[in-house]
Coordinates of C-alpha atoms in Angstrom, one line a residue:
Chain A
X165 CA 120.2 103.7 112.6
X166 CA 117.7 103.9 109.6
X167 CA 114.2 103.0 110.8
X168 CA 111.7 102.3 108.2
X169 CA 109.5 100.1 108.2
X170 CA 112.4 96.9 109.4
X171 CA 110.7 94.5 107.4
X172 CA 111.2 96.6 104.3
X173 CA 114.4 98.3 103.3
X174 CA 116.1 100.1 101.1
X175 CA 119.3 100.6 99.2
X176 CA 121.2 101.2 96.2
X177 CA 121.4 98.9 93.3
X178 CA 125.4 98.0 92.7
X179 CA 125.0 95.9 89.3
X180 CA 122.2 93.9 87.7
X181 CA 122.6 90.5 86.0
X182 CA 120.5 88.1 84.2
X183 CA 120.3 84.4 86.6
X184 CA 118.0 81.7 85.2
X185 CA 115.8 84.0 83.7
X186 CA 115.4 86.5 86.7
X187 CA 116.9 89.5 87.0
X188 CA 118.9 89.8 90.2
X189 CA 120.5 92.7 91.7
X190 CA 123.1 93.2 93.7
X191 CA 122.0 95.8 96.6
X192 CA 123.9 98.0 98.7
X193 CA 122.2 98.3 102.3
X194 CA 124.4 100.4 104.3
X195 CA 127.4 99.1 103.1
X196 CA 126.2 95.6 103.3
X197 CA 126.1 93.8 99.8
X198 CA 122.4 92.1 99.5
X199 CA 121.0 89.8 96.4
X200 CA 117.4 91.2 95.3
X201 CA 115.7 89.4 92.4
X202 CA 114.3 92.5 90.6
X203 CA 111.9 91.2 88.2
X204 CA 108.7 93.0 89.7
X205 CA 110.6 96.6 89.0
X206 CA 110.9 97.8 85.3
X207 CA 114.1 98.7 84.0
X208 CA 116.6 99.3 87.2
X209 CA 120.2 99.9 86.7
X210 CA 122.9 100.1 88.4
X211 CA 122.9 103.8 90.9
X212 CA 119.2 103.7 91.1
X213 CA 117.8 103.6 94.5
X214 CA 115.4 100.5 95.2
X215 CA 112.7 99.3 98.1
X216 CA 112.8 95.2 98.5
X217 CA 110.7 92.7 100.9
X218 CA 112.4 89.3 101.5
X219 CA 114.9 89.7 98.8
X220 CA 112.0 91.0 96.6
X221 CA 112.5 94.7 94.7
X222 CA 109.6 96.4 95.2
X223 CA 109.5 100.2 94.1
X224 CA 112.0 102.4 92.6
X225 CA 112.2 105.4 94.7
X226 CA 115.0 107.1 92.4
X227 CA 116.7 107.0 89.1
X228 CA 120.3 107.3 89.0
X229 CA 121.4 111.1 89.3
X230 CA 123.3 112.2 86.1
X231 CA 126.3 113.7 86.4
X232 CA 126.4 117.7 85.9
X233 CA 127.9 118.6 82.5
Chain B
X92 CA 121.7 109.5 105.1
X93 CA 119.9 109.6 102.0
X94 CA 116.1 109.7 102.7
X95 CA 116.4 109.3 106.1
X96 CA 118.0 112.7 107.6
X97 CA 115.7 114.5 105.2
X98 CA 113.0 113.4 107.1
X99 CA 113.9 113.9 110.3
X100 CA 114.6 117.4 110.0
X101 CA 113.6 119.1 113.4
X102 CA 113.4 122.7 111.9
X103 CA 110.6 121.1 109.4
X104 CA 108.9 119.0 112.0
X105 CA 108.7 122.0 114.4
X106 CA 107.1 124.0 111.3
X107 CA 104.9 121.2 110.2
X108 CA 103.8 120.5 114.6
X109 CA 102.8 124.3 114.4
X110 CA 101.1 124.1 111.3
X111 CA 98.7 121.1 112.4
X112 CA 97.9 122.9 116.1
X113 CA 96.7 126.5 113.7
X114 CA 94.8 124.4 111.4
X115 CA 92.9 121.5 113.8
X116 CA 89.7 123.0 114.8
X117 CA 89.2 120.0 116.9
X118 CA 91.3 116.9 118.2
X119 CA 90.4 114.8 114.8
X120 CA 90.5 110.7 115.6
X121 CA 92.4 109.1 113.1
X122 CA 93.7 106.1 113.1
X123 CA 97.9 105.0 111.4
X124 CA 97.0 101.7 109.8
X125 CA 100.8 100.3 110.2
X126 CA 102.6 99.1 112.9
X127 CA 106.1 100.7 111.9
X128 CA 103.8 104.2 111.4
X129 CA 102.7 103.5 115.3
X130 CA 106.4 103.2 116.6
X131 CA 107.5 106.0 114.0
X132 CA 105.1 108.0 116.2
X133 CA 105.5 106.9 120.1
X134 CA 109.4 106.7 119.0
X135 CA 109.6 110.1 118.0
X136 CA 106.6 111.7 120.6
X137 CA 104.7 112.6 117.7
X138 CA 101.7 112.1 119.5
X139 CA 102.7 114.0 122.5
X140 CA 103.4 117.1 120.1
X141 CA 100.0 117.1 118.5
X142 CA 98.0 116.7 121.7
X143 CA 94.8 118.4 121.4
X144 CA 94.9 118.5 117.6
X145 CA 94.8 114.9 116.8
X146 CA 94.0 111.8 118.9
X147 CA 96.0 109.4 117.1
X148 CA 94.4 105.9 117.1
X149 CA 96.7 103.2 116.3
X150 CA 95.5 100.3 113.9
X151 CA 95.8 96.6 113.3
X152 CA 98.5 97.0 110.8
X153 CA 100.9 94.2 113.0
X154 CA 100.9 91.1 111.0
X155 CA 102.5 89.3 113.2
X156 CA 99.9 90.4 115.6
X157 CA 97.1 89.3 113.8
X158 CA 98.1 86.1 112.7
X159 CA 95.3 83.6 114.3
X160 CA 96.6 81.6 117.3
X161 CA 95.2 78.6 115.5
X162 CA 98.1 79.0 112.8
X163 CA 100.7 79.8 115.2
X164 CA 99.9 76.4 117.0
X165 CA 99.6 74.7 113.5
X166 CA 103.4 76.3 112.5
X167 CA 104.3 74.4 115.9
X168 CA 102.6 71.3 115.2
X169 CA 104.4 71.1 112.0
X170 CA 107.8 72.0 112.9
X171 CA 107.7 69.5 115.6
X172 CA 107.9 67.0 112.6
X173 CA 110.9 64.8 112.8
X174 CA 111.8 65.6 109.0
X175 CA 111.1 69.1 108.7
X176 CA 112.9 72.0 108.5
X177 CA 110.5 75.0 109.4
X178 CA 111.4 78.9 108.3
X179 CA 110.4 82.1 109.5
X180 CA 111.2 85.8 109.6
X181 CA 112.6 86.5 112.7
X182 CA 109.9 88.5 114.9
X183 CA 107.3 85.2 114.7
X184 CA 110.0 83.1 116.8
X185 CA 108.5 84.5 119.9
X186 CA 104.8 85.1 119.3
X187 CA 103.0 83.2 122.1
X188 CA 100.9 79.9 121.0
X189 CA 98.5 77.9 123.0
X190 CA 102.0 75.9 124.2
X191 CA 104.8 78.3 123.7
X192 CA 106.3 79.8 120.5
X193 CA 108.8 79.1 117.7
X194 CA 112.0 79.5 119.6
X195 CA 111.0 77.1 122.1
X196 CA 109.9 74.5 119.8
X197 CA 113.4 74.5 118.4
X198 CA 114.7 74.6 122.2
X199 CA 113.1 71.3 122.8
X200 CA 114.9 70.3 119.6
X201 CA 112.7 70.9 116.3
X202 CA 114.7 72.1 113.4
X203 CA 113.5 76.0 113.3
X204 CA 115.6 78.7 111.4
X205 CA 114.9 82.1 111.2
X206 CA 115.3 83.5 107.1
X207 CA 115.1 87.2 106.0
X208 CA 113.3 85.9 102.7
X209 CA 111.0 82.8 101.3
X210 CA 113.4 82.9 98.6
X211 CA 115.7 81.7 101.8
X212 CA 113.6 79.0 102.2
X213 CA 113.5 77.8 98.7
X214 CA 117.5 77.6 98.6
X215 CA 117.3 75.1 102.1
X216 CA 114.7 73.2 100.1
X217 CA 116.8 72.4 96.9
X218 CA 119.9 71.8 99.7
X219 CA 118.0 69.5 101.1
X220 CA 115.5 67.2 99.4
X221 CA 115.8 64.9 101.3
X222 CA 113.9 67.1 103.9
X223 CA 110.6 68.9 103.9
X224 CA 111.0 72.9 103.8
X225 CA 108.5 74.5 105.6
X226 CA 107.9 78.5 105.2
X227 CA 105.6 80.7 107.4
X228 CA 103.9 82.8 104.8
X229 CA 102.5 85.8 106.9
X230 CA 101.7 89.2 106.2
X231 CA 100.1 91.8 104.9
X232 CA 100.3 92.8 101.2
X233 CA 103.7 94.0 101.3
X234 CA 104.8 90.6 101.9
X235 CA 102.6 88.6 100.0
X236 CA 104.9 89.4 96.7
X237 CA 107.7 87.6 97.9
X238 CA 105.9 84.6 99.1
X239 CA 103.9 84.3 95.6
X240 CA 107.5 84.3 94.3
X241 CA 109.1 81.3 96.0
X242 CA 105.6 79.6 95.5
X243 CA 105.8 80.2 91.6
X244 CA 109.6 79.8 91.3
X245 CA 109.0 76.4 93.5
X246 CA 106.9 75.3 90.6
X247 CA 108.6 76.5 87.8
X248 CA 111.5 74.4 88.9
X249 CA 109.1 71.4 90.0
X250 CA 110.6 71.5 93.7
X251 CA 108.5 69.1 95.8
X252 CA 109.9 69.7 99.6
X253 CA 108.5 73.0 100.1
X254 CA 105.9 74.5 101.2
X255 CA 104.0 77.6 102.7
X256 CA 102.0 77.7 105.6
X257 CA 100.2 81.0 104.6
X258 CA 98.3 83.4 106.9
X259 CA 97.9 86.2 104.8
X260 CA 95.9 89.3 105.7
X261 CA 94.6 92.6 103.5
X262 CA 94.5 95.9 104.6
X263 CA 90.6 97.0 103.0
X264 CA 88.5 94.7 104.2
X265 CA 89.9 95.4 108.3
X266 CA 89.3 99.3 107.2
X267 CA 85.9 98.2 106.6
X268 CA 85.1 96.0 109.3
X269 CA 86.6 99.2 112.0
X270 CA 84.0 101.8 110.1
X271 CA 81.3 99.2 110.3
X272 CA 81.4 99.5 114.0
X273 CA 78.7 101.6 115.3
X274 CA 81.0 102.5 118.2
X275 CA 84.2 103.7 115.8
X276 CA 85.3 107.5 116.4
X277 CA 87.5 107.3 113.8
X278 CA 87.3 110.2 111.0
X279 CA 89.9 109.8 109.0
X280 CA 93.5 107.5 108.1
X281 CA 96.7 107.6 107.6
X282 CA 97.3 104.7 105.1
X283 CA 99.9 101.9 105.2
X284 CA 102.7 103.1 102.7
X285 CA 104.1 100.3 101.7
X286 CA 101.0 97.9 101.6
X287 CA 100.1 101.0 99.2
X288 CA 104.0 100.9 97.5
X289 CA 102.6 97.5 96.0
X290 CA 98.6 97.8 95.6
X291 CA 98.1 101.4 95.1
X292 CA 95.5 103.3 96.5
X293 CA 92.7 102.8 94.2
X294 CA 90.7 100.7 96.8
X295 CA 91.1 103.3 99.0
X296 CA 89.0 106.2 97.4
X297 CA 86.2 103.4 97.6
X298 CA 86.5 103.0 101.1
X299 CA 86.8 107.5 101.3
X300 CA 83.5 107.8 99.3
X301 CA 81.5 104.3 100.8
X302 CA 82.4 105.7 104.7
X303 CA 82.9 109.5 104.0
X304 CA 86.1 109.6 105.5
X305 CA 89.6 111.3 104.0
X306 CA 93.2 109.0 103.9
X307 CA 96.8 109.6 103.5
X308 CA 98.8 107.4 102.1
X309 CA 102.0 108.1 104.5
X310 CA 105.7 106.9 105.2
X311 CA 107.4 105.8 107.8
X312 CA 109.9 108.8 108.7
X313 CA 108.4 111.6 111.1
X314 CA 108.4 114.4 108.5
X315 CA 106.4 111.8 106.3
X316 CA 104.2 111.5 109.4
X317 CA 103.9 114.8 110.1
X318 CA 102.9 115.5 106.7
X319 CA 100.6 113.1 106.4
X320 CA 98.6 114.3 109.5
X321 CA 98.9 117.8 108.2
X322 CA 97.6 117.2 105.2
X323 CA 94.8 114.7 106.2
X324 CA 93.9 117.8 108.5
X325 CA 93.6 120.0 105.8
X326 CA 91.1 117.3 104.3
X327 CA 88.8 116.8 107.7
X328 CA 88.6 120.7 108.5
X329 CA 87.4 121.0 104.7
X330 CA 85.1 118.2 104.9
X331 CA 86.7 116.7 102.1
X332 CA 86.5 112.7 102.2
X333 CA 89.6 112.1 99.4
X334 CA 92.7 110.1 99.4
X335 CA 95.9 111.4 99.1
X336 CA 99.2 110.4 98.5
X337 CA 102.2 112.0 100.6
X338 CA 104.7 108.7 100.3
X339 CA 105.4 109.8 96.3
X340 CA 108.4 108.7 96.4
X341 CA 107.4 104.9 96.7
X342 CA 103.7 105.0 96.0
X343 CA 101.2 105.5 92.8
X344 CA 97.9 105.1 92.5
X345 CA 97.8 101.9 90.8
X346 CA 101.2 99.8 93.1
X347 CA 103.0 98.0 91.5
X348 CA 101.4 96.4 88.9
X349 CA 103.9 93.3 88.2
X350 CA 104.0 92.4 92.2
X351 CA 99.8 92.4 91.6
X352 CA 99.6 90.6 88.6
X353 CA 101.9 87.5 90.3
X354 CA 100.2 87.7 93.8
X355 CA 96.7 87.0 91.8
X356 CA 98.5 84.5 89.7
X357 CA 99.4 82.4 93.3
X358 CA 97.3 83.7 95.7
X359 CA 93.0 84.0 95.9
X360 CA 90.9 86.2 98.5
X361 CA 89.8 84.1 101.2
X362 CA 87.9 84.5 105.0
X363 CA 90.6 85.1 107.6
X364 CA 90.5 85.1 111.4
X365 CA 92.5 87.9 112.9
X366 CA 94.5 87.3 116.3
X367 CA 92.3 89.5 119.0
X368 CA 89.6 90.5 116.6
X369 CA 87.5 88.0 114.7
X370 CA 86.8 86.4 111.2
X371 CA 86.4 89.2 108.4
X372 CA 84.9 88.3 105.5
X373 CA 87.8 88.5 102.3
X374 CA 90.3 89.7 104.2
X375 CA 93.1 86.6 103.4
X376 CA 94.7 85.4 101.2
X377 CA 95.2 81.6 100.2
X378 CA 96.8 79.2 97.4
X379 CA 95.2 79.1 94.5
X380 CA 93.9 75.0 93.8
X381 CA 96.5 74.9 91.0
X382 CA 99.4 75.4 93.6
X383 CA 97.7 73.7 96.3
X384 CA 100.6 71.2 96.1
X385 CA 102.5 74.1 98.2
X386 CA 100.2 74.1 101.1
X387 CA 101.3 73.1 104.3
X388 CA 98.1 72.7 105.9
X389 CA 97.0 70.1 103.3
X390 CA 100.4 68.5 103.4
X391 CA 100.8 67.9 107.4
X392 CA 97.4 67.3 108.6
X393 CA 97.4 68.2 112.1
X394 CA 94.5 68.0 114.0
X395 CA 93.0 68.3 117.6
X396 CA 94.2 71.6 117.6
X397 CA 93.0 73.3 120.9
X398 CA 93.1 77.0 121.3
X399 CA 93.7 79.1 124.8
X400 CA 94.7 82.5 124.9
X401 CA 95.7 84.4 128.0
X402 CA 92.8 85.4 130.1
X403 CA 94.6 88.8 130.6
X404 CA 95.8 90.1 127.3
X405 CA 93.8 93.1 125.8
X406 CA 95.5 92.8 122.6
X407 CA 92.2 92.3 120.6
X408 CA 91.1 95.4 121.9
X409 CA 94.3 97.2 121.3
X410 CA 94.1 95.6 117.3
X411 CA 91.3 98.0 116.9
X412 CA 92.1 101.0 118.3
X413 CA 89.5 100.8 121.3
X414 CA 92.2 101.0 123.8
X415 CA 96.4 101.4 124.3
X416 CA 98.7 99.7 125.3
X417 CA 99.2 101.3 128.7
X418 CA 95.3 100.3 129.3
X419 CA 96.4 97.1 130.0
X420 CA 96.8 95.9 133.9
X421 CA 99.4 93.8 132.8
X422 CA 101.2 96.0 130.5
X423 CA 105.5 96.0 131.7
X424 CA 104.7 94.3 134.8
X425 CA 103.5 90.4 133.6
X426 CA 103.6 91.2 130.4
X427 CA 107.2 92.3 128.9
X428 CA 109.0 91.4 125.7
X429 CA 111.3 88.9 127.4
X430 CA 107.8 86.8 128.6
X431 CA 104.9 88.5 126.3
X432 CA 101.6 87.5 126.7
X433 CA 100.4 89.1 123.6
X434 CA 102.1 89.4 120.1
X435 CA 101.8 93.2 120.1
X436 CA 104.6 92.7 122.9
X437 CA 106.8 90.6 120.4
X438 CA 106.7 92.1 117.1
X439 CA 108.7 95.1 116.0
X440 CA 105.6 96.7 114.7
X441 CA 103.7 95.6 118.0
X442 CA 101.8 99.1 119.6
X443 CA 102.8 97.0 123.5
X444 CA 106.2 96.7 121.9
X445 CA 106.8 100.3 121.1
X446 CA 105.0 101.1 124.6
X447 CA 107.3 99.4 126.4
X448 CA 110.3 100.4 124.2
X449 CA 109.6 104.6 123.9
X450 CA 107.2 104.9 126.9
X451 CA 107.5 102.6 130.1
X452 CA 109.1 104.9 132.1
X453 CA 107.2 107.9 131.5
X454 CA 104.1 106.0 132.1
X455 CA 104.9 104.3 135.0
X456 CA 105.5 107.9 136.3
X457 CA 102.1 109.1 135.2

């Protein structure tokens, strides 16, 4: 079981698209498929590793990894 | 798992156990601000380990715990309206009121659903207008991000059925008002890592040189923990009274700057009452009078609002470190989480909650 903090979470961001002038994500949560709007995080993309409150993005904790050459 | 087995590595945490007992002179008081640092710890017996070399002193970081009992009887007053449709996260349904909780209310037939975001709330609103959409706003700063979102999205799209009834609570000022007791032991803290994830820690190096005491800003996972302690160690048995940051990962110094920037937008500093300990000056949040149109409070006025809590419960006392939860003479006997008679009993980042949960047996033993 992940324990953080249960009110805030984290997870991986699946793909990012443009709603009514928000940008909301589409988060995976241990497999789980979550909508986070993402506006208060600069530039996320898809692979990169998110914290979110209430559907909110929060932090970036980590940039998608590049792949090895 | 990705950040999570990392940090709970228990060749790490019996290194980082050994390195706090060499370097602790003394059994340092410090207090975890955070709720979910306080079961991290009686979850995972970090206190247990570090007997002798820290006394760990848990802090008031439960919001749900110290939301006033006057807005917990307001949330019930209002979602006892025939035409509303009231909204909350989850672990308010069963903090006690005057006259029962949440889940109750909606027992005895008022519409109350439990959301996992304000933003939740704001979809019921525009699904029903011809209903009023009532959110419980409560939190520390962590949350206040997301409820200054569905305020500001709410009147960007000129929604008129909702509304927030706020109880919002900041971190700094209850820091303040513990250190301003003549009677405080504490020396040093472990600061709450995600109220820090989206304000920084700036206001905390105010706090480290106006009460000469060190912080950490810490995680939630026990190597994050341990680290934090061994690192604020390092800080007391140098005399040092600085903050640092061991949650990198989440936290900088100045938070998240865009999360600020739309809390101050919706949301002004205000006088708040806190559940168990008192009225601290600044330490709430309210609407700004431009969005005032979102308040509940002014919305449903509901008065004769009177008071009562249990004649038993130490929970003030527990808010602010003075005692724990096995203190209590009612502590897993009257009081348990299927009939609390505090909200540290309730709330998944309650210190009776994670008592009962980690500890009950053992102490019941003792």
């Amino acid at each position: 079981m992940v324990r953080q903090d249960e009110h805030v979470v984290e997870g991986v961001v699946l793909e990012v698209r443009e709603e009514e002038s928000h940008r909301v994500g589409v988060v995976s949560v241990r497999g789980a498929r979550v909508r986070v709007w993402l506006d208060l995080i600069e530039n996320v993309a898809p692979g990169d590793r998110i914290l979110f409150h209430g559907r909110i993005g929060l932090a970036l904790l980590e940039r998608k990894r590049k792949a090895e050459p | 798992m990705k950040f999570v087995d990392e940090y709970r590595d228990p060749r790490l945490a019996r290194k980082l156990v050994s390195y706090i007992r060499r370097r602790s002179s003394r059994p340092w008081p410090i207090m975890e601000i955070c709720g979910g640092q306080t079961h991290t710890l009686i979850r995972y017996g970090i206190d247990e380990l570090l007997e002798g070399a820290v006394e760990l002193i848990h802090g008031p970081g439960c919001p749900v715990c110290v939301t006033p009992l006057e807005k917990i009887d307001r949330a019930l007053a209002i979602a006892s309206h025939e035409n509303v449709i009231f909204t909350t996260f989850g672990d308010m349904m069963r903090v006690p009121g005057s006259q029962g909780d949440l889940l109750s209310a909606k027992a005895r037939g008022a519409d109350v659903r439990m959301v996992y975001s304000p933003l939740d709330a704001l979809n019921l609103a525009r699904a029903h207008p011809e209903k009023e959409v009532v959110f419980f706003a409560v939190g520390f700063e962590t949350t206040a991000p997301a409820n200054a979102m569905a305020v500001w999205m709410a009147a960007q799209e000129g929604i008129s059925n909702f509304s927030v009834l706020v109880s919002h609570v900041l971190v700094p000022p209850a820091i303040r008002a513990l250190m301003d007791d003549p009677e405080t032991e504490i020396r040093g803290f472990i600061a709450p890592g995600h109220v820090c994830t989206v304000m920084g820690y700036v206001e905390y190096e105010a706090l480290a040189r106006e009460y000469n005491v060190p912080f950490v800003v810490a995680g939630f996972e026990p190597l994050d923990l341990l680290q934090g302690i061994a690192m604020l160690v390092d800080l007391l048995e140098e005399g040092r009274a600085e903050v640092q940051n061991q949650y990198t990962r989440s936290v900088c110094r100045e938070g998240n700057r865009h999360a600020r920037r739309l809390m101050e937008r919706v949301f002004e500093v205000t006088d708040m009452t806190w559940r168990g300990i008192g009225t601290i000056p600044a330490s709430g949040l309210k609407l700004r009078p431009e969005f005032e149109a979102y308040d509940a409070e002014k919305r449903f006025a509901v008065t004769d609002l009177s008071t009562q809590e249990s004649p038993v419960c130490i929970a003030g006392a527990i808010l602010q470190g003075k005692k724990k939860p096995p203190d209590c003479p009612v502590f897993a006997r009257e009081c348990t989480p299927e009939n609390p008679l505090g909200a540290p009993m309730v709330s998944s980042e309650g210190a009776c909650a994670a008592y009962y949960a980690f500890r009950r047996f053992k102490e019941a033993r003792a």
